PDB file of C-alpha atoms in Angstrom:
ATOM      1  CA  SER Q  56       8.031   1.208   2.794  1.00 93.00           C
ATOM      2  CA  GLY Q  57       9.054   4.853   3.232  1.00 94.00           C
ATOM      3  CA  ASN Q  58      11.962   6.907   1.939  1.00 95.00           C
ATOM      4  CA  VAL Q  59      14.778   5.081   3.760  1.00 96.00           C
ATOM      5  CA  ALA Q  60      13.285   1.645   3.063  1.00 97.00           C
ATOM      6  CA  THR Q  61      12.945   2.459  -0.620  1.00 97.00           C
ATOM      7  CA  HIS Q  62      16.511   3.656  -1.108  1.00 97.00           C
ATOM      8  CA  LEU Q  63      18.088   1.017   1.139  1.00 97.00           C
ATOM      9  CA  GLY Q  64      16.019  -1.761  -0.428  1.00 97.00           C
ATOM     10  CA  ILE Q  65      16.977  -0.702  -3.946  1.00 97.00           C
ATOM     11  CA  ALA Q  66      20.660  -0.418  -2.967  1.00 97.00           C
ATOM     12  CA  LEU Q  67      20.623  -3.898  -1.407  1.00 98.00           C
ATOM     13  CA  LYS Q  68      18.833  -5.365  -4.412  1.00 97.00           C
ATOM     14  CA  LYS Q  69      21.407  -3.825  -6.781  1.00 97.00           C
ATOM     15  CA  LYS Q  70      24.164  -5.510  -4.775  1.00 97.00           C
ATOM     16  CA  GLY Q  71      22.526  -8.910  -5.197  1.00 97.00           C
ATOM     17  CA  TYR Q  72      20.763  -9.257  -1.863  1.00 97.00           C
ATOM     18  CA  ASN Q  73      17.499 -11.154  -1.950  1.00 97.00           C
ATOM     19  CA  ILE Q  74      14.838  -8.972  -0.365  1.00 97.00           C
ATOM     20  CA  VAL Q  75      12.287 -11.427   0.962  1.00 97.00           C
ATOM     21  CA  GLN Q  76       9.468  -9.145   2.052  1.00 98.00           C
ATOM     22  CA  VAL Q  77       8.323  -5.600   2.726  1.00 98.00           C
ATOM     23  CA  TRP Q  78       6.140  -4.889   5.723  1.00 96.00           C
ATOM     24  CA  SER Q  79       4.101  -1.738   6.213  1.00 96.00           C
ATOM     25  CA  ASN Q  80       0.980  -1.045   8.209  1.00 93.00           C
ATOM     26  CA  GLN Q  81      -0.296   0.469   4.944  1.00 96.00           C
ATOM     27  CA  ILE Q  82      -0.663  -2.504   2.577  1.00 97.00           C
ATOM     28  CA  ASN Q  83      -0.634  -0.331  -0.564  1.00 97.00           C
ATOM     29  CA  ASN Q  84       2.725   1.205   0.440  1.00 96.00           C
ATOM     30  CA  ALA Q  85       4.142  -2.251   1.104  1.00 97.00           C
ATOM     31  CA  LYS Q  86       2.920  -3.437  -2.293  1.00 98.00           C
ATOM     32  CA  ILE Q  87       4.455  -0.471  -4.156  1.00 97.00           C
ATOM     33  CA  LEU Q  88       7.906  -1.056  -2.665  1.00 97.00           C
ATOM     34  CA  ALA Q  89       7.620  -4.850  -2.965  1.00 98.00           C
ATOM     35  CA  ASN Q  90       6.941  -4.441  -6.690  1.00 97.00           C
ATOM     36  CA  LYS Q  91      10.160  -2.385  -7.030  1.00 96.00           C
ATOM     37  CA  LEU Q  92      12.104  -5.020  -5.100  1.00 97.00           C
ATOM     38  CA  ASP Q  93      10.389  -8.043  -6.645  1.00 97.00           C
ATOM     39  CA  CYS Q  94       9.423  -9.542  -3.301  1.00 98.00           C
ATOM     40  CA  ASN Q  95       6.490 -10.399  -1.071  1.00 97.00           C
ATOM     41  CA  PHE Q  96       4.661  -7.858   1.057  1.00 97.00           C
ATOM     42  CA  THR Q  97       2.446  -7.806   4.117  1.00 97.00           C
ATOM     43  CA  ASP Q  98       0.764  -5.478   6.563  1.00 96.00           C
ATOM     44  CA  SER Q  99       0.775  -8.071   9.345  1.00 93.00           C
ATOM     45  CA  ILE Q 100       3.735  -8.581  11.683  1.00 90.00           C
ATOM     46  CA  ASP Q 101       2.632 -12.146  12.417  1.00 89.00           C
ATOM     47  CA  LYS Q 102       2.991 -12.947   8.700  1.00 93.00           C
ATOM     48  CA  LEU Q 103       6.668 -12.016   8.445  1.00 92.00           C
ATOM     49  CA  LEU Q 104       8.628 -14.495   6.361  1.00 93.00           C
ATOM     50  CA  ASP Q 105      11.935 -15.991   7.499  1.00 93.00           C
ATOM     51  CA  ALA Q 106      14.972 -13.891   6.603  1.00 95.00           C
ATOM     52  CA  ASP Q 107      18.630 -13.596   7.598  1.00 96.00           C
ATOM     53  CA  LEU Q 108      18.217  -9.966   8.657  1.00 97.00           C
ATOM     54  CA  TYR Q 109      15.273  -7.700   9.422  1.00 96.00           C
ATOM     55  CA  VAL Q 110      15.722  -3.965   8.880  1.00 97.00           C
ATOM     56  CA  LEU Q 111      13.335  -1.616  10.684  1.00 96.00           C
ATOM     57  CA  THR Q 112      13.098   1.567   8.640  1.00 96.00           C
ATOM     58  CA  VAL Q 113      10.245   3.094  10.587  1.00 94.00           C
ATOM     59  CA  LYS Q 114       9.783   6.171  12.770  1.00 91.00           C
ATOM     60  CA  ASP Q 115      11.415   5.905  16.175  1.00 91.00           C
ATOM     61  CA  ASP Q 116       8.130   5.725  18.097  1.00 89.00           C
ATOM     62  CA  VAL Q 117       6.939   2.877  15.867  1.00 90.00           C
ATOM     63  CA  ILE Q 118      10.037   0.841  16.767  1.00 92.00           C
ATOM     64  CA  HIS Q 119       8.983   0.954  20.424  1.00 89.00           C
ATOM     65  CA  GLN Q 120       5.492  -0.246  19.465  1.00 88.00           C
ATOM     66  CA  LEU Q 121       6.844  -3.176  17.457  1.00 90.00           C
ATOM     67  CA  LEU Q 122       9.376  -4.485  19.975  1.00 88.00           C
ATOM     68  CA  ASN Q 123       6.891  -6.519  21.977  1.00 85.00           C
ATOM     69  CA  ILE Q 124       5.339  -8.246  18.965  1.00 88.00           C
ATOM     70  CA  ILE Q 125       8.419  -9.100  16.896  1.00 89.00           C
ATOM     71  CA  PRO Q 126       9.987 -12.494  17.671  1.00 86.00           C
ATOM     72  CA  ASP Q 127      13.716 -12.939  18.409  1.00 90.00           C
ATOM     73  CA  ILE Q 128      15.316 -12.292  15.014  1.00 92.00           C
ATOM     74  CA  ARG Q 129      18.532 -10.709  13.691  1.00 96.00           C
ATOM     75  CA  ILE Q 130      17.445  -7.090  13.568  1.00 97.00           C
ATOM     76  CA  VAL Q 131      18.720  -3.557  12.957  1.00 98.00           C
ATOM     77  CA  HIS Q 132      17.109  -0.162  12.857  1.00 97.00           C
ATOM     78  CA  THR Q 133      18.158   2.785  10.719  1.00 97.00           C
ATOM     79  CA  SER Q 134      17.575   5.609  13.192  1.00 96.00           C
ATOM     80  CA  GLY Q 135      20.185   8.238  13.911  1.00 94.00           C
ATOM     81  CA  SER Q 136      18.711   9.317  17.212  1.00 93.00           C
ATOM     82  CA  LEU Q 137      17.528   6.050  18.757  1.00 95.00           C
ATOM     83  CA  GLY Q 138      20.027   3.968  20.699  1.00 95.00           C
ATOM     84  CA  MET Q 139      20.786   0.349  19.993  1.00 96.00           C
ATOM     85  CA  GLY Q 140      19.674  -0.460  23.535  1.00 95.00           C
ATOM     86  CA  VAL Q 141      16.007  -0.542  22.491  1.00 96.00           C
ATOM     87  CA  PHE Q 142      16.670  -4.110  21.340  1.00 96.00           C
ATOM     88  CA  GLU Q 143      18.426  -5.223  24.544  1.00 94.00           C
ATOM     89  CA  ASN Q 144      16.897  -8.252  26.327  1.00 93.00           C
ATOM     90  CA  LYS Q 145      14.525  -8.791  23.400  1.00 93.00           C
ATOM     91  CA  PHE Q 146      16.845  -9.993  20.622  1.00 95.00           C
ATOM     92  CA  THR Q 147      20.031 -12.055  20.430  1.00 95.00           C
ATOM     93  CA  ASP Q 148      21.691 -10.271  17.487  1.00 97.00           C
ATOM     94  CA  TYR Q 149      20.827  -6.616  17.030  1.00 98.00           C
ATOM     95  CA  GLY Q 150      22.265  -3.344  15.928  1.00 98.00           C
ATOM     96  CA  VAL Q 151      22.031  -0.216  13.835  1.00 98.00           C
ATOM     97  CA  LEU Q 152      22.641   0.511  10.153  1.00 98.00           C
ATOM     98  CA  TYR Q 153      22.274   4.302   9.974  1.00 97.00           C
ATOM     99  CA  PRO Q 154      22.643   5.999   6.588  1.00 97.00           C
ATOM    100  CA  LEU Q 155      23.629   9.645   7.114  1.00 95.00           C
ATOM    101  CA  GLN Q 156      21.376  11.164   4.475  1.00 93.00           C
ATOM    102  CA  THR Q 157      18.036  12.875   4.004  1.00 89.00           C
ATOM    103  CA  PHE Q 158      15.986  10.664   1.697  1.00 91.00           C
ATOM    104  CA  ASN Q 159      13.174  11.299  -0.737  1.00 90.00           C
ATOM    105  CA  LYS Q 160      11.639   8.473  -2.800  1.00 89.00           C
ATOM    106  CA  ASP Q 161      11.450  10.739  -5.841  1.00 87.00           C
ATOM    107  CA  ILE Q 162      15.129  11.729  -5.857  1.00 90.00           C
ATOM    108  CA  ASN Q 163      17.698   9.218  -7.113  1.00 91.00           C
ATOM    109  CA  ILE Q 164      20.741   8.874  -4.875  1.00 91.00           C
ATOM    110  CA  ASP Q 165      24.063   7.137  -5.359  1.00 94.00           C
ATOM    111  CA  PHE Q 166      24.034   5.060  -2.179  1.00 95.00           C
ATOM    112  CA  THR Q 167      27.785   4.438  -2.435  1.00 95.00           C
ATOM    113  CA  ASN Q 168      28.361   8.076  -1.423  1.00 96.00           C
ATOM    114  CA  ILE Q 169      26.231   7.868   1.718  1.00 96.00           C
ATOM    115  CA  PRO Q 170      28.152   7.298   4.974  1.00 96.00           C
ATOM    116  CA  LEU Q 171      26.852   4.290   6.907  1.00 97.00           C
ATOM    117  CA  CYS Q 172      27.175   4.220  10.680  1.00 97.00           C
ATOM    118  CA  ILE Q 173      27.138   0.741  12.165  1.00 98.00           C
ATOM    119  CA  GLU Q 174      26.709  -0.539  15.685  1.00 98.00           C
ATOM    120  CA  ALA Q 175      26.104  -4.106  16.855  1.00 98.00           C
ATOM    121  CA  ASN Q 176      25.730  -5.904  20.162  1.00 98.00           C
ATOM    122  CA  ASN Q 177      28.427  -8.494  19.402  1.00 98.00           C
ATOM    123  CA  PRO Q 178      31.563  -8.741  17.238  1.00 98.00           C
ATOM    124  CA  GLU Q 179      30.251 -11.439  14.879  1.00 98.00           C
ATOM    125  CA  PHE Q 180      27.091  -9.507  14.072  1.00 98.00           C
ATOM    126  CA  GLU Q 181      29.142  -6.312  13.730  1.00 98.00           C
ATOM    127  CA  ASN Q 182      31.336  -8.039  11.130  1.00 98.00           C
ATOM    128  CA  ASN Q 183      28.221  -9.104   9.214  1.00 98.00           C
ATOM    129  CA  LEU Q 184      26.927  -5.530   9.203  1.00 98.00           C
ATOM    130  CA  ILE Q 185      30.331  -4.209   8.110  1.00 98.00           C
ATOM    131  CA  LYS Q 186      30.299  -6.617   5.129  1.00 98.00           C
ATOM    132  CA  ILE Q 187      26.875  -5.353   4.107  1.00 98.00           C
ATOM    133  CA  GLY Q 188      27.915  -1.755   4.677  1.00 98.00           C
ATOM    134  CA  ASP Q 189      31.097  -2.145   2.628  1.00 98.00           C
ATOM    135  CA  GLN Q 190      29.047  -3.384  -0.316  1.00 97.00           C
ATOM    136  CA  LEU Q 191      26.668  -0.427  -0.104  1.00 98.00           C
ATOM    137  CA  SER Q 192      28.929   2.502   0.749  1.00 98.00           C
ATOM    138  CA  LYS Q 193      32.449   3.824   0.328  1.00 97.00           C
ATOM    139  CA  LYS Q 194      32.330   5.111   3.918  1.00 97.00           C
ATOM    140  CA  VAL Q 195      31.401   2.730   6.747  1.00 98.00           C
ATOM    141  CA  VAL Q 196      31.981   3.884  10.316  1.00 97.00           C
ATOM    142  CA  ILE Q 197      31.611   1.973  13.571  1.00 98.00           C
ATOM    143  CA  MET Q 198      29.845   4.334  15.934  1.00 96.00           C
ATOM    144  CA  ASN Q 199      28.170   3.900  19.312  1.00 96.00           C
ATOM    145  CA  SER Q 200      24.664   5.137  20.080  1.00 95.00           C
ATOM    146  CA  GLU Q 201      25.768   8.366  21.758  1.00 96.00           C
ATOM    147  CA  GLN Q 202      28.136   9.287  18.926  1.00 95.00           C
ATOM    148  CA  ARG Q 203      25.441   8.521  16.346  1.00 95.00           C
ATOM    149  CA  LYS Q 204      22.939  10.663  18.232  1.00 95.00           C
ATOM    150  CA  GLN Q 205      25.371  13.601  18.236  1.00 94.00           C
ATOM    151  CA  LEU Q 206      26.096  13.086  14.533  1.00 94.00           C
ATOM    152  CA  HIS Q 207      22.375  13.011  13.798  1.00 93.00           C
ATOM    153  CA  ILE Q 208      21.757  16.231  15.743  1.00 92.00           C
ATOM    154  CA  ALA Q 209      24.661  17.954  13.961  1.00 93.00           C
ATOM    155  CA  ALA Q 210      23.437  16.753  10.553  1.00 92.00           C
ATOM    156  CA  VAL Q 211      19.874  17.929  11.191  1.00 90.00           C
ATOM    157  CA  PHE Q 212      21.180  21.284  12.383  1.00 87.00           C
ATOM    158  CA  ALA Q 213      23.505  21.711   9.388  1.00 86.00           C
ATOM    159  CA  CYS Q 214      20.841  20.705   6.881  1.00 82.00           C
ATOM    160  CA  ASN Q 215      18.034  22.768   8.363  1.00 81.00           C
ATOM    161  CA  PHE Q 216      20.194  25.797   9.155  1.00 85.00           C
ATOM    162  CA  SER Q 217      21.554  26.002   5.611  1.00 82.00           C
ATOM    163  CA  ASN Q 218      18.006  25.652   4.236  1.00 81.00           C
ATOM    164  CA  HIS Q 219      16.896  28.479   6.514  1.00 85.00           C
ATOM    165  CA  ILE Q 220      19.768  30.667   5.314  1.00 88.00           C
ATOM    166  CA  PHE Q 221      18.759  30.033   1.698  1.00 88.00           C
ATOM    167  CA  SER Q 222      15.188  30.998   2.599  1.00 91.00           C
ATOM    168  CA  ILE Q 223      16.396  34.292   4.088  1.00 91.00           C
ATOM    169  CA  ALA Q 224      18.579  34.897   1.032  1.00 91.00           C
ATOM    170  CA  ASN Q 225      15.569  34.276  -1.215  1.00 93.00           C
ATOM    171  CA  THR Q 226      13.513  36.832   0.728  1.00 94.00           C
ATOM    172  CA  ILE Q 227      16.279  39.450   0.427  1.00 93.00           C
ATOM    173  CA  LEU Q 228      16.630  38.844  -3.313  1.00 92.00           C
ATOM    174  CA  SER Q 229      12.883  38.832  -3.914  1.00 93.00           C
ATOM    175  CA  LYS Q 230      12.527  42.251  -2.271  1.00 94.00           C
ATOM    176  CA  ALA Q 231      15.258  43.550  -4.600  1.00 92.00           C
ATOM    177  CA  ASP Q 232      13.650  41.868  -7.636  1.00 93.00           C
ATOM    178  CA  ILE Q 233      16.731  39.689  -8.158  1.00 91.00           C
ATOM    179  CA  GLU Q 234      16.475  36.103  -9.388  1.00 92.00           C
ATOM    180  CA  PHE Q 235      17.356  33.513  -6.716  1.00 90.00           C
ATOM    181  CA  LYS Q 236      18.924  31.235  -9.361  1.00 88.00           C
ATOM    182  CA  LEU Q 237      21.938  33.552  -9.363  1.00 85.00           C
ATOM    183  CA  LEU Q 238      22.952  32.056  -6.033  1.00 83.00           C
TER     184      LEU Q 238
END
């Protein structure tokens, strides 16, 4: 029910996908997103409804906690730094649908401009993820776990480094009594 779930859920809904349910360990968060997506919600893993695909948009450490209590379903996570192998020997069809973007619920984003990195454990499931990706984004890339991890590290570095540079620039301008908006 967080930032990625909100934007991905809205993008899928706009493309005609039927979102069945939102799960969150915080029932109020699940309800807020479910209302936006016009679907059911729950805070209990054992009350998950049947669906064609389950998308884990949770923090990496939470994925590890959930693996032993989620039944064998078609599943993907959206992490840039976590390998697809976390699902190995637990699920039949699994993979990754990683949107290369920093998300904020309060900022509208055109999802079609967000690169989607896809990885799957078998060709048929990969083709299914590509079809979904192609409907959501203009840029869909097949990428293995190691490549995705390197991309994620580079993206975090580029984003945070540029923000840090702007912070330094703001300090310099403030000391000279110059408005930052000029930059």
